[in-house]
mmCIF file of C-alpha atoms in Angstrom:
data_model
loop_
_atom_site.group_PDB
_atom_site.id
_atom_site.type_symbol
_atom_site.label_atom_id
_atom_site.label_comp_id
_atom_site.label_asym_id
_atom_site.label_seq_id
_atom_site.Cartn_x
_atom_site.Cartn_y
_atom_site.Cartn_z
ATOM 1 C CA UNK K 1 -53.530 -66.969 -69.520
ATOM 2 C CA UNK K 2 -53.707 -63.200 -69.338
ATOM 3 C CA UNK K 3 -51.017 -61.313 -67.324
ATOM 4 C CA UNK K 4 -52.253 -59.122 -64.392
ATOM 5 C CA UNK K 5 -52.023 -55.405 -65.092
ATOM 6 C CA UNK K 6 -49.576 -53.402 -62.939
ATOM 7 C CA UNK K 7 -51.133 -51.323 -60.150
ATOM 8 C CA UNK K 8 -49.921 -47.928 -61.371
ATOM 9 C CA UNK K 9 -52.004 -46.083 -58.804
ATOM 10 C CA UNK K 10 -50.354 -47.914 -55.873
ATOM 11 C CA UNK K 11 -46.912 -47.361 -57.321
ATOM 12 C CA UNK K 12 -47.566 -43.643 -57.675
ATOM 13 C CA UNK K 13 -48.883 -43.408 -54.114
ATOM 14 C CA UNK K 14 -45.822 -45.245 -52.791
ATOM 15 C CA UNK K 15 -43.449 -42.903 -54.657
ATOM 16 C CA UNK K 16 -45.291 -39.804 -53.412
ATOM 17 C CA UNK K 17 -45.221 -41.069 -49.826
ATOM 18 C CA UNK K 18 -41.486 -41.753 -50.055
ATOM 19 C CA UNK K 19 -40.840 -38.307 -51.525
ATOM 20 C CA UNK K 20 -42.920 -36.669 -48.790
ATOM 21 C CA UNK K 21 -40.933 -38.462 -46.067
ATOM 22 C CA UNK K 22 -37.640 -37.374 -47.642
ATOM 23 C CA UNK K 23 -38.776 -33.757 -47.810
ATOM 24 C CA UNK K 24 -39.948 -33.861 -44.198
ATOM 25 C CA UNK K 25 -36.621 -35.337 -43.094
ATOM 26 C CA UNK K 26 -34.717 -32.587 -44.929
ATOM 27 C CA UNK K 27 -36.851 -29.801 -43.554
ATOM 28 C CA UNK K 28 -36.652 -30.959 -39.921
ATOM 29 C CA UNK K 29 -32.942 -30.033 -39.431
ATOM 30 C CA UNK K 30 -33.578 -26.754 -41.190
ATOM 31 C CA UNK K 31 -36.327 -25.937 -38.684
ATOM 32 C CA UNK K 32 -34.047 -26.928 -35.802
ATOM 33 C CA UNK K 33 -31.283 -24.764 -37.198
ATOM 34 C CA UNK K 34 -33.690 -21.891 -37.663
ATOM 35 C CA UNK K 35 -34.930 -22.170 -34.072
ATOM 36 C CA UNK K 36 -31.338 -22.341 -32.789
ATOM 37 C CA UNK K 37 -30.436 -19.288 -34.799
ATOM 38 C CA UNK K 38 -33.402 -17.375 -33.406
ATOM 39 C CA UNK K 39 -32.506 -18.350 -29.847
ATOM 40 C CA UNK K 40 -28.860 -17.399 -30.442
ATOM 41 C CA UNK K 41 -29.841 -13.986 -31.814
ATOM 42 C CA UNK K 42 -32.181 -13.465 -28.873
ATOM 43 C CA UNK K 43 -29.394 -14.328 -26.407
ATOM 44 C CA UNK K 44 -27.031 -11.993 -28.260
ATOM 45 C CA UNK K 45 -29.555 -9.158 -27.959
ATOM 46 C CA UNK K 46 -29.721 -9.672 -24.191
ATOM 47 C CA UNK K 47 -25.926 -9.774 -23.953
ATOM 48 C CA UNK K 48 -25.515 -6.543 -25.930
ATOM 49 C CA UNK K 49 -28.190 -4.863 -23.823
ATOM 50 C CA UNK K 50 -26.390 -5.834 -20.611
ATOM 51 C CA UNK K 51 -23.102 -4.568 -22.062
ATOM 52 C CA UNK K 52 -24.783 -1.255 -22.884
ATOM 53 C CA UNK K 53 -25.913 -0.880 -19.271
ATOM 54 C CA UNK K 54 -22.413 -1.701 -18.016
ATOM 55 C CA UNK K 55 -20.861 0.970 -20.247
ATOM 56 C CA UNK K 56 -23.443 3.537 -19.073
ATOM 57 C CA UNK K 57 -22.597 2.796 -15.459
ATOM 58 C CA UNK K 58 -18.931 3.572 -16.187
ATOM 59 C CA UNK K 59 -19.738 6.677 -18.255
ATOM 60 C CA UNK K 60 -18.772 5.262 -21.678
ATOM 61 C CA UNK K 61 -21.832 6.508 -23.570
ATOM 62 C CA UNK K 62 -20.336 5.975 -27.045
ATOM 63 C CA UNK K 63 -19.770 2.284 -26.395
ATOM 64 C CA UNK K 64 -23.160 2.050 -24.708
ATOM 65 C CA UNK K 65 -24.814 3.481 -27.828
ATOM 66 C CA UNK K 66 -23.075 0.936 -30.062
ATOM 67 C CA UNK K 67 -24.121 -1.975 -27.843
ATOM 68 C CA UNK K 68 -27.720 -0.736 -27.577
ATOM 69 C CA UNK K 69 -27.962 -0.401 -31.372
ATOM 70 C CA UNK K 70 -26.665 -3.966 -31.773
ATOM 71 C CA UNK K 71 -29.168 -5.180 -29.196
ATOM 72 C CA UNK K 72 -31.965 -3.594 -31.266
ATOM 73 C CA UNK K 73 -30.738 -5.207 -34.490
ATOM 74 C CA UNK K 74 -30.456 -8.622 -32.824
ATOM 75 C CA UNK K 75 -33.908 -8.432 -31.176
ATOM 76 C CA UNK K 76 -36.409 -10.997 -32.410
ATOM 77 C CA UNK K 77 -39.404 -10.193 -30.209
ATOM 78 C CA UNK K 78 -41.326 -7.035 -29.390
ATOM 79 C CA UNK K 79 -40.296 -6.974 -25.720
ATOM 80 C CA UNK K 80 -36.552 -6.994 -26.406
ATOM 81 C CA UNK K 81 -37.010 -4.574 -29.291
ATOM 82 C CA UNK K 82 -38.907 -2.177 -26.997
ATOM 83 C CA UNK K 83 -36.215 -2.449 -24.313
ATOM 84 C CA UNK K 84 -33.428 -1.825 -26.820
ATOM 85 C CA UNK K 85 -35.182 1.224 -28.322
ATOM 86 C CA UNK K 86 -35.914 2.658 -24.871
ATOM 87 C CA UNK K 87 -32.296 2.194 -23.890
ATOM 88 C CA UNK K 88 -31.133 3.840 -27.113
ATOM 89 C CA UNK K 89 -33.452 6.824 -26.505
ATOM 90 C CA UNK K 90 -32.028 7.329 -23.036
ATOM 91 C CA UNK K 91 -28.439 7.132 -24.343
ATOM 92 C CA UNK K 92 -29.198 9.739 -27.030
ATOM 93 C CA UNK K 93 -30.652 11.942 -24.298
ATOM 94 C CA UNK K 94 -27.528 11.548 -22.147
ATOM 95 C CA UNK K 95 -25.252 12.266 -25.114
ATOM 96 C CA UNK K 96 -27.198 15.381 -26.071
ATOM 97 C CA UNK K 97 -28.015 14.040 -29.543
ATOM 98 C CA UNK K 98 -31.330 15.857 -29.863
ATOM 99 C CA UNK K 99 -31.779 15.209 -33.591
ATOM 100 C CA UNK K 100 -31.299 11.439 -33.278
ATOM 101 C CA UNK K 101 -33.492 11.414 -30.194
ATOM 102 C CA UNK K 102 -36.334 13.240 -31.927
ATOM 103 C CA UNK K 103 -36.189 10.956 -34.961
ATOM 104 C CA UNK K 104 -36.228 7.863 -32.773
ATOM 105 C CA UNK K 105 -39.020 9.153 -30.544
ATOM 106 C CA UNK K 106 -41.184 9.714 -33.626
ATOM 107 C CA UNK K 107 -40.935 6.030 -34.494
ATOM 108 C CA UNK K 108 -41.991 4.634 -31.130
ATOM 109 C CA UNK K 109 -45.440 4.427 -29.638
ATOM 110 C CA UNK K 110 -46.567 6.566 -26.668
ATOM 111 C CA UNK K 111 -46.635 3.449 -24.506
ATOM 112 C CA UNK K 112 -42.866 3.132 -24.879
ATOM 113 C CA UNK K 113 -42.294 6.498 -23.134
ATOM 114 C CA UNK K 114 -42.887 4.721 -19.838
ATOM 115 C CA UNK K 115 -40.243 2.193 -20.799
ATOM 116 C CA UNK K 116 -37.754 5.034 -21.392
ATOM 117 C CA UNK K 117 -38.422 6.331 -17.875
ATOM 118 C CA UNK K 118 -37.891 2.817 -16.545
ATOM 119 C CA UNK K 119 -34.465 2.775 -18.195
ATOM 120 C CA UNK K 120 -33.548 6.046 -16.496
ATOM 121 C CA UNK K 121 -34.711 4.694 -13.147
ATOM 122 C CA UNK K 122 -32.748 1.480 -13.640
ATOM 123 C CA UNK K 123 -29.582 3.394 -14.570
ATOM 124 C CA UNK K 124 -29.856 5.690 -11.550
ATOM 125 C CA UNK K 125 -30.447 2.722 -9.249
ATOM 126 C CA UNK K 126 -27.461 0.933 -10.748
ATOM 127 C CA UNK K 127 -25.215 3.960 -10.236
ATOM 128 C CA UNK K 128 -26.424 4.395 -6.670
ATOM 129 C CA UNK K 129 -25.797 0.723 -5.971
ATOM 130 C CA UNK K 130 -22.291 0.916 -7.401
ATOM 131 C CA UNK K 131 -21.490 4.069 -5.434
ATOM 132 C CA UNK K 132 -22.772 2.462 -2.257
ATOM 133 C CA UNK K 133 -20.676 -0.627 -2.976
ATOM 134 C CA UNK K 134 -17.624 1.572 -3.556
ATOM 135 C CA UNK K 135 -18.224 3.335 -0.218
ATOM 136 C CA UNK K 136 -18.598 0.015 1.581
ATOM 137 C CA UNK K 137 -15.381 -1.309 0.021
ATOM 138 C CA UNK K 138 -13.544 1.908 0.915
ATOM 139 C CA UNK K 139 -14.767 1.731 4.522
ATOM 140 C CA UNK K 140 -13.769 -1.924 4.787
ATOM 141 C CA UNK K 141 -10.314 -1.179 3.370
ATOM 142 C CA UNK K 142 -9.921 1.748 5.787
ATOM 143 C CA UNK K 143 -10.932 -0.411 8.730
ATOM 144 C CA UNK K 144 -8.529 -3.140 7.660
ATOM 145 C CA UNK K 145 -5.726 -0.593 7.304
ATOM 146 C CA UNK K 146 -6.443 0.902 10.714
ATOM 147 C CA UNK K 147 -6.636 -2.568 12.214
ATOM 148 C CA UNK K 148 -3.274 -3.461 10.678
ATOM 149 C CA UNK K 149 -1.715 -0.244 12.009
ATOM 150 C CA UNK K 150 -3.092 -0.837 15.506
ATOM 151 C CA UNK K 151 -1.874 -4.425 15.432
ATOM 152 C CA UNK K 152 1.589 -3.291 14.263
ATOM 153 C CA UNK K 153 1.764 -0.574 16.913
ATOM 154 C CA UNK K 154 0.771 -2.942 19.729
ATOM 155 C CA UNK K 155 3.251 -5.562 18.553
ATOM 156 C CA UNK K 156 6.005 -2.975 18.233
ATOM 157 C CA UNK K 157 5.310 -1.497 21.673
ATOM 158 C CA UNK K 158 5.336 -4.917 23.268
ATOM 159 C CA UNK K 159 8.516 -5.857 21.437
ATOM 160 C CA UNK K 160 10.253 -2.660 22.609
ATOM 161 C CA UNK K 161 9.072 -3.245 26.147
ATOM 162 C CA UNK K 162 10.366 -6.815 26.090
ATOM 163 C CA UNK K 163 13.650 -5.649 24.570
ATOM 164 C CA UNK K 164 14.338 -3.026 27.206
ATOM 165 C CA UNK K 165 13.059 -5.316 29.950
ATOM 166 C CA UNK K 166 15.588 -7.910 28.810
ATOM 167 C CA UNK K 167 18.311 -5.275 28.772
ATOM 168 C CA UNK K 168 17.389 -4.210 32.296
ATOM 169 C CA UNK K 169 17.359 -7.793 33.476
ATOM 170 C CA UNK K 170 20.747 -8.458 31.936
ATOM 171 C CA UNK K 171 22.252 -5.327 33.447
ATOM 172 C CA UNK K 172 20.699 -6.073 36.843
ATOM 173 C CA UNK K 173 22.406 -9.460 36.856
ATOM 174 C CA UNK K 174 25.822 -8.000 36.013
ATOM 175 C CA UNK K 175 25.978 -4.706 37.914
ATOM 176 C CA UNK K 176 26.486 -4.261 41.637
ATOM 177 C CA UNK K 177 23.901 -2.941 43.996
ATOM 178 C CA UNK K 178 23.794 0.638 45.200
ATOM 179 C CA UNK K 179 23.372 3.610 42.928
ATOM 180 C CA UNK K 180 23.355 1.431 39.815
ATOM 181 C CA UNK K 181 20.457 -0.570 41.202
ATOM 182 C CA UNK K 182 18.584 2.647 41.931
ATOM 183 C CA UNK K 183 19.019 3.763 38.314
ATOM 184 C CA UNK K 184 17.757 0.410 37.040
ATOM 185 C CA UNK K 185 14.775 0.557 39.370
ATOM 186 C CA UNK K 186 13.920 4.063 38.155
ATOM 187 C CA UNK K 187 14.074 2.944 34.516
ATOM 188 C CA UNK K 188 11.960 -0.086 35.358
ATOM 189 C CA UNK K 189 9.366 2.171 36.992
ATOM 190 C CA UNK K 190 9.304 4.492 33.963
ATOM 191 C CA UNK K 191 8.888 1.656 31.474
ATOM 192 C CA UNK K 192 6.062 0.091 33.481
ATOM 193 C CA UNK K 193 4.148 3.381 34.036
ATOM 194 C CA UNK K 194 4.718 3.368 37.789
ATOM 195 C CA UNK K 195 4.503 6.386 40.106
ATOM 196 C CA UNK K 196 7.737 8.453 39.945
ATOM 197 C CA UNK K 197 6.320 11.707 41.287
ATOM 198 C CA UNK K 198 8.523 11.487 44.440
ATOM 199 C CA UNK K 199 11.758 10.839 42.562
ATOM 200 C CA UNK K 200 14.211 13.702 42.367
ATOM 201 C CA UNK K 201 17.874 14.568 41.908
ATOM 202 C CA UNK K 202 19.271 11.405 43.502
ATOM 203 C CA UNK K 203 17.244 9.141 41.226
ATOM 204 C CA UNK K 204 18.120 11.294 38.207
ATOM 205 C CA UNK K 205 21.863 10.964 38.845
ATOM 206 C CA UNK K 206 21.492 7.227 39.331
ATOM 207 C CA UNK K 207 19.703 6.948 36.001
ATOM 208 C CA UNK K 208 22.307 9.066 34.178
ATOM 209 C CA UNK K 209 25.087 6.803 35.493
ATOM 210 C CA UNK K 210 23.262 3.624 34.555
ATOM 211 C CA UNK K 211 21.879 4.749 31.188
ATOM 212 C CA UNK K 212 25.167 4.559 29.175
ATOM 213 C CA UNK K 213 25.363 0.835 29.938
ATOM 214 C CA UNK K 214 21.747 0.192 28.936
ATOM 215 C CA UNK K 215 21.300 2.581 26.001
ATOM 216 C CA UNK K 216 24.341 4.609 24.986
ATOM 217 C CA UNK K 217 22.430 6.443 22.231
ATOM 218 C CA UNK K 218 19.834 7.817 24.664
ATOM 219 C CA UNK K 219 22.549 8.832 27.160
ATOM 220 C CA UNK K 220 24.407 10.718 24.407
ATOM 221 C CA UNK K 221 21.221 12.492 23.307
ATOM 222 C CA UNK K 222 20.502 13.696 26.855
ATOM 223 C CA UNK K 223 24.061 14.975 27.210
ATOM 224 C CA UNK K 224 23.594 17.282 24.204
ATOM 225 C CA UNK K 225 20.979 19.478 25.903
ATOM 226 C CA UNK K 226 21.876 23.176 25.654
ATOM 227 C CA UNK K 227 21.018 23.719 29.343
ATOM 228 C CA UNK K 228 20.969 21.429 32.397
ATOM 229 C CA UNK K 229 17.843 19.333 32.663
ATOM 230 C CA UNK K 230 15.769 19.097 35.811
ATOM 231 C CA UNK K 231 14.991 15.599 37.145
ATOM 232 C CA UNK K 232 11.453 15.835 35.792
ATOM 233 C CA UNK K 233 12.745 16.877 32.364
ATOM 234 C CA UNK K 234 15.217 13.983 32.329
ATOM 235 C CA UNK K 235 12.495 11.517 33.222
ATOM 236 C CA UNK K 236 10.235 13.175 30.613
ATOM 237 C CA UNK K 237 12.883 12.609 27.908
ATOM 238 C CA UNK K 238 13.206 8.950 28.880
ATOM 239 C CA UNK K 239 9.405 8.549 28.665
ATOM 240 C CA UNK K 240 9.369 10.256 25.283
ATOM 241 C CA UNK K 241 12.117 7.911 24.090
ATOM 242 C CA UNK K 242 10.105 4.872 25.197
ATOM 243 C CA UNK K 243 7.042 6.156 23.304
ATOM 244 C CA UNK K 244 4.889 7.096 26.305
ATOM 245 C CA UNK K 245 1.813 9.232 25.636
ATOM 246 C CA UNK K 246 1.012 12.447 27.500
ATOM 247 C CA UNK K 247 -1.631 10.576 29.449
ATOM 248 C CA UNK K 248 0.889 7.945 30.548
ATOM 249 C CA UNK K 249 3.379 10.638 31.534
ATOM 250 C CA UNK K 250 0.734 12.481 33.540
ATOM 251 C CA UNK K 251 -0.190 9.271 35.357
ATOM 252 C CA UNK K 252 3.447 8.543 36.259
ATOM 253 C CA UNK K 253 4.089 12.109 37.455
ATOM 254 C CA UNK K 254 0.661 12.287 39.154
ATOM 255 C CA UNK K 255 -0.155 15.564 37.419
ATOM 256 C CA UNK K 256 -2.427 16.885 34.688
ATOM 257 C CA UNK K 257 -1.772 16.631 30.975
ATOM 258 C CA UNK K 258 -1.620 20.439 30.889
ATOM 259 C CA UNK K 259 1.370 20.271 33.245
ATOM 260 C CA UNK K 260 2.953 17.730 30.905
ATOM 261 C CA UNK K 261 2.502 20.081 27.957
ATOM 262 C CA UNK K 262 4.098 22.892 29.966
ATOM 263 C CA UNK K 263 7.086 20.683 30.720
ATOM 264 C CA UNK K 264 7.360 19.818 27.041
ATOM 265 C CA UNK K 265 7.280 23.509 26.105
ATOM 266 C CA UNK K 266 10.134 24.342 28.523
ATOM 267 C CA UNK K 267 12.101 21.304 27.401
ATOM 268 C CA UNK K 268 11.863 22.306 23.734
ATOM 269 C CA UNK K 269 13.953 25.375 24.583
ATOM 270 C CA UNK K 270 16.783 23.151 25.799
ATOM 271 C CA UNK K 271 16.805 20.403 23.161
ATOM 272 C CA UNK K 272 15.009 19.024 20.117
ATOM 273 C CA UNK K 273 12.562 16.462 21.527
ATOM 274 C CA UNK K 274 11.945 14.961 18.098
ATOM 275 C CA UNK K 275 15.388 13.291 18.178
ATOM 276 C CA UNK K 276 14.095 11.121 21.036
ATOM 277 C CA UNK K 277 11.504 9.385 18.791
ATOM 278 C CA UNK K 278 12.789 5.931 17.929
ATOM 279 C CA UNK K 279 12.588 4.561 14.351
#
């Protein structure tokens, strides 16, 4: 019985099919790696281009040039390459590198000139936006600072008022009536911006006798005047010590602010008013 002949043609086809599958399997990762590499280089080009813009906004043209050149080298499509070259042209222009600019402009097409102008427009818009943001931040910081100062001043004024009110209340409980009570009432009226326009020498003497018990430092300051103070000048000094404004003084004396300034001018010849300002 004769043996069947081997099917050499089938064997060869099977081997070729197997080899083809192996080659396809080997090439598939390579293609994936190649695509990943292309995408990575494209992302790097975009990153370098953004870094170049950031450096231009801060005025670092040398760094911007380096980043723009890297963006051009990493570009893998015509759009990114055009953007990188346009950016590089604008940087050369800003740096005053006329020779490099001319050489680069000779290599680009006329259509890319519009792209160069777009870069300039984008840079100017970016600078304007950053300047506007800086102004807004500065205004906000100024408003916050002013708000903090106003809040501190109001709190301090209220604290001083409560402090001296407590002192007056404590003294009122301990001291006898009569002239001492008159002095306390006068101080109470001054602190609370009440009308003292009718108060004169009697009220002044009552205050001067009561003041050493309430605030010895203020009493000592008033005693150092180089000339005798009038009742209005004494009351003025007490108002100045308590931090009253010219408007508040004018309201308490029932006079104009001009009259208050005149009183201040005469008082400056008798003593240094600045020593009355509390820390």
